[in-house]
Every structure is written in structure tokens, then in C-alpha cells.
Coordinates of C-alpha atoms and ligand atoms in Angstrom, one line a residue:
X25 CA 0.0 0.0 0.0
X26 CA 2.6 2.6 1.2
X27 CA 4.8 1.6 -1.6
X28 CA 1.8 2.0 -4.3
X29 CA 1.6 5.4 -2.6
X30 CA 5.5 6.0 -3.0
X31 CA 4.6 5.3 -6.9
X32 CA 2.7 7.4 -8.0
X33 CA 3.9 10.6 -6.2
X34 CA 7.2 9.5 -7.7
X35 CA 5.2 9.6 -10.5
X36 CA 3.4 13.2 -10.2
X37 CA 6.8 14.6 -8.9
X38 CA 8.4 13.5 -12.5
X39 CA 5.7 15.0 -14.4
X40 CA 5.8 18.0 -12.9
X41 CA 9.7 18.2 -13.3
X42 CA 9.5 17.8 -16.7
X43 CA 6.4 20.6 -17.4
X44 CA 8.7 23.0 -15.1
X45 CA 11.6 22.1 -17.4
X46 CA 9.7 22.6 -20.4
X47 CA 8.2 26.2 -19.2
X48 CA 11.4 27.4 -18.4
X49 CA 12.9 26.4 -21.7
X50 CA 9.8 27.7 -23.8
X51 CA 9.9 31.0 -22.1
X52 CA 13.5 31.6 -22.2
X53 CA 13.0 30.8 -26.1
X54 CA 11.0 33.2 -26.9
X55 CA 12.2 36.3 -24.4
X56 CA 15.1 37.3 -26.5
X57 CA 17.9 39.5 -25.1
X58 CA 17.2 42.9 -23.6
X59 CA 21.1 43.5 -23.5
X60 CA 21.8 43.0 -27.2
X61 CA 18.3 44.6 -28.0
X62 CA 19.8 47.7 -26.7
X63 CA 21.9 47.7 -29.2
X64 CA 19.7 46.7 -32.1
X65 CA 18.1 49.6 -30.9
X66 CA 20.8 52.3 -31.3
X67 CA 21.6 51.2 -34.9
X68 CA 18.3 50.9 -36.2
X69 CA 15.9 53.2 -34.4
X70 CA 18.1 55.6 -32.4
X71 CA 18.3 57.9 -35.5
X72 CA 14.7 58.5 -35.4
X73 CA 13.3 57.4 -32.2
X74 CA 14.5 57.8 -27.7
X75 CA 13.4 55.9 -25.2
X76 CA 12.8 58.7 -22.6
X77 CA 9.9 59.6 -21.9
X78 CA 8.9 62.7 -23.6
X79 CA 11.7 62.9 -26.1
X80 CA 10.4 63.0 -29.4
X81 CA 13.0 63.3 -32.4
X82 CA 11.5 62.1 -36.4
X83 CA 9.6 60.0 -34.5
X84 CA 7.6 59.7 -31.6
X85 CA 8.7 58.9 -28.1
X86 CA 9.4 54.7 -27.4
X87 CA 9.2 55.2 -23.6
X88 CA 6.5 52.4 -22.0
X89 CA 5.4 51.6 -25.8
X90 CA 4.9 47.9 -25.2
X91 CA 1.2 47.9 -24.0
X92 CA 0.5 51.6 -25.0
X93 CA -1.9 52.1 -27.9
X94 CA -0.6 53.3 -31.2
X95 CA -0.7 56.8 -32.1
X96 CA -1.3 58.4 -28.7
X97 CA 1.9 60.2 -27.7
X98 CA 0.2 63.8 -27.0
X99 CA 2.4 66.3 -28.3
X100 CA 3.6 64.2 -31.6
X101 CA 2.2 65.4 -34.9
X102 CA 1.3 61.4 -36.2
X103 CA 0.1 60.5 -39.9
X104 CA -3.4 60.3 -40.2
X105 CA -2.6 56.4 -41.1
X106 CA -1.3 56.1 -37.2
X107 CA -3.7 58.3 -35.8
X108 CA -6.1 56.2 -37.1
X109 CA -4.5 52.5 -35.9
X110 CA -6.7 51.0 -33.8
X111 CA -4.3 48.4 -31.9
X112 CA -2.2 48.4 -29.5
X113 CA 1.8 47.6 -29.3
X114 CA 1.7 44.1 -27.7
X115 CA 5.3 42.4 -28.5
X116 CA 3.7 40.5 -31.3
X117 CA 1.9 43.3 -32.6
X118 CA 5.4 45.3 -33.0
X119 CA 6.9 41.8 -34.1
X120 CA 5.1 41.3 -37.0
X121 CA 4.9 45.2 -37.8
X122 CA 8.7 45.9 -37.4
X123 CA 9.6 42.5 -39.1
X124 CA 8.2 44.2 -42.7
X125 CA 8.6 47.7 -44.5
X126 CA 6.6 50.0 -42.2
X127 CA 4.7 51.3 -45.4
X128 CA 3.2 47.6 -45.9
X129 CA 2.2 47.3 -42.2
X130 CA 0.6 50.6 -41.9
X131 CA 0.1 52.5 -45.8
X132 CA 0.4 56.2 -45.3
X133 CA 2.6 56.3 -42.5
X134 CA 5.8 58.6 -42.5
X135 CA 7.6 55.7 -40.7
X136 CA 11.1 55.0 -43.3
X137 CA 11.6 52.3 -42.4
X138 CA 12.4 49.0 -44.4
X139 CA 12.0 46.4 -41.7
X140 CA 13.9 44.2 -39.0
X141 CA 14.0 40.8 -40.9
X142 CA 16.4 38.8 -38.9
X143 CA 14.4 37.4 -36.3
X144 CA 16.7 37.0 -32.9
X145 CA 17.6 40.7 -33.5
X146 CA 13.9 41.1 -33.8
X147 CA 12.8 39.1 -30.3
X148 CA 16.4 40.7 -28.6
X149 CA 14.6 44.0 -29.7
X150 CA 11.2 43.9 -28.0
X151 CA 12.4 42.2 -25.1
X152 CA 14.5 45.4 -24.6
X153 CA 11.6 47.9 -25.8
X154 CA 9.6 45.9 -22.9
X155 CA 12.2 47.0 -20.2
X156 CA 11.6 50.5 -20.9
X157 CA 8.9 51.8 -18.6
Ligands
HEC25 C1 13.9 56.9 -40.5 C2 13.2 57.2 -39.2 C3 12.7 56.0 -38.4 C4 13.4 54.8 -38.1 C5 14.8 54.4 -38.5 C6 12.5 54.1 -37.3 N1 11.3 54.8 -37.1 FE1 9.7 54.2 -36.0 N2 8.7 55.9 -36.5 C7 9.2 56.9 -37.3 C8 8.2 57.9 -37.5 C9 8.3 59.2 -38.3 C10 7.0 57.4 -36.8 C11 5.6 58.1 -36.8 C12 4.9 57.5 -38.0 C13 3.5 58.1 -38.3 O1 3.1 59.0 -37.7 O2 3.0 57.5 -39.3 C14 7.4 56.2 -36.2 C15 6.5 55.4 -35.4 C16 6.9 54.3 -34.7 C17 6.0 53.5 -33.8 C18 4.6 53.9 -33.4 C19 4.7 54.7 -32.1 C20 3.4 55.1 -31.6 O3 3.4 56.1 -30.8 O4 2.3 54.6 -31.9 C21 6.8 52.5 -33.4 C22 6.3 51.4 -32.4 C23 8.1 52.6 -34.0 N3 8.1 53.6 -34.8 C24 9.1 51.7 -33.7 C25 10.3 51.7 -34.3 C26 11.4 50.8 -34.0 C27 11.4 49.8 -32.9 C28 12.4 51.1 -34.9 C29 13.8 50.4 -35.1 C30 13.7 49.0 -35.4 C31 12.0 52.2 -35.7 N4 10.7 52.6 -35.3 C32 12.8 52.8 -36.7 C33 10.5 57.0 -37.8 C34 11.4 55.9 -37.8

């Protein structure tokens, strides 16, 4: 009896092992890394965009983007075609929109910008942007 017992929670304890082992493996997959992100950043978007808060240059202010809706930076003169974007920046929202010409995922925006097609870059990238609050 007390070895049937033994079983199974033997049992429970290696199943649960292994769905811990796979979480932790599928989240680190997809995070990315904020430190080389960083640096994605500077070459492709410092010319146009900051992080802090406030600072707008070409481009409206990236502070806190990751959950902000699109378009809504107050005191940033957007395109009528962001101004009218009805999403919000989620990391696979700016995933797929940053991973082609900016033109294709939002016609009429003054965005230049030709896309981020190499796709660690891309999840180093956001997992940066989403440290920035
Ligand atoms: C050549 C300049 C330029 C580059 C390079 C550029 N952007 Fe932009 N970006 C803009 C402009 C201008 C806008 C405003 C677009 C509009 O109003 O249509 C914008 C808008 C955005 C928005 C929408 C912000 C909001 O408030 O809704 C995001 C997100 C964004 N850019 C991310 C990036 C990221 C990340 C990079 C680098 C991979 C990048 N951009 C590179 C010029 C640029």
C-alpha cells in the first residue's frame, strides 16, 4: 500500500519536473535578449526614435510603448494612417509590424523604415523595448 503510494507521487513529482523544465525552456525561447536589444536599438531606431519619456525626435517617443496604444503620444504630430491605428503595441503586434517595411504594415505612415527581418535581432529587440517603462 505505502509503496503503491510511493509510486505514483514518484510519479506526479516526474511530471511536474518535466512541465517546469519545459516552461522554463519555452519562455526563455521566446524572451530574447534585452542587452543586445539595446543595441539593435541604437543602430536601427536611435536615429529616429528615444526611449525617454517625452523625447520626441523624427519619431515619436518609445518610452512604455509595449502595451500603449498606437498613435497616442500627445504632443507628436502622427500620420493620419497612425492616428487612425486602432491596436495596441503588444510584442507580437510590434513583431510582425517591425519584421516588414513599415509602409506595408501601416500604408500612409511617415515611418522610413524598411523592416527588422532577422528574427533574434527582432525578439532581442522587444524584449528590450519591454524594459523601458
Ligand atoms: C527613419 C526614421 C525611423 C526609423 C529608422 C524608425 N522609425 Fe519608428 N517611427 C518613425 C516615424 C516618423 C514614426 C511616426 C509614424 C507616423 O506618424 O505615421 C514612427 C513610429 C513608430 C512607432 C509607433 C509609435 C506610436 O506612438 O504609436 C513604433 C512602435 C516605432 N516607430 C518603432 C520603431 C522601431 C522599434 C524602430 C527600429 C527597429 C523604428 N521605429 C525605426 C520613424 C522611424
Amino acid at each position: 500500500m505505502i509503496e503503491l503510494a510511493l509510486r505514483q507521487s514518484m510519479r506526479c513529482l516526474v511530471v511536474a519536473g518535466v512541465l517546469f523544465g519545459w516552461m522554463v525552456t519555452s519562455s526563455t525561447a521566446s524572451a530574447g535578449d534585452a542587452s543586445a536589444g539595446s543595441s539593435v536599438f541604437k543602430t536601427e531606431c536611435s536615429e529616429c526614435h528615444s526611449v525617454k519619456e517625452g523625447r520626441n525626435k523624427k519619431g515619436p517617443s518609445l518610452f512604455g510603448v509595449v502595451g500603449r496604444a498606437a498613435g497616442t503620444i500627445p504632443d507628436y504630430s502622427y500620420s493620419d494612417a497612425l492616428k487612425q491605428a486602432h491596436w495596441v503595441w503588444t510584442a507580437d503586434k510590434l513583431h510582425s509590424y517591425l519584421s516588414q517595411p513599415a509602409k506595408q504594415a501601416n500604408p500612409g505612415t511617415k515611418m522610413k523604415y524598411s523592416g527588422l527581418t532577422d528574427p533574434k535581432q527582432l525578439d532581442d529587440l522587444i524584449s528590450y523595448l519591454s524594459t523601458i517603462h
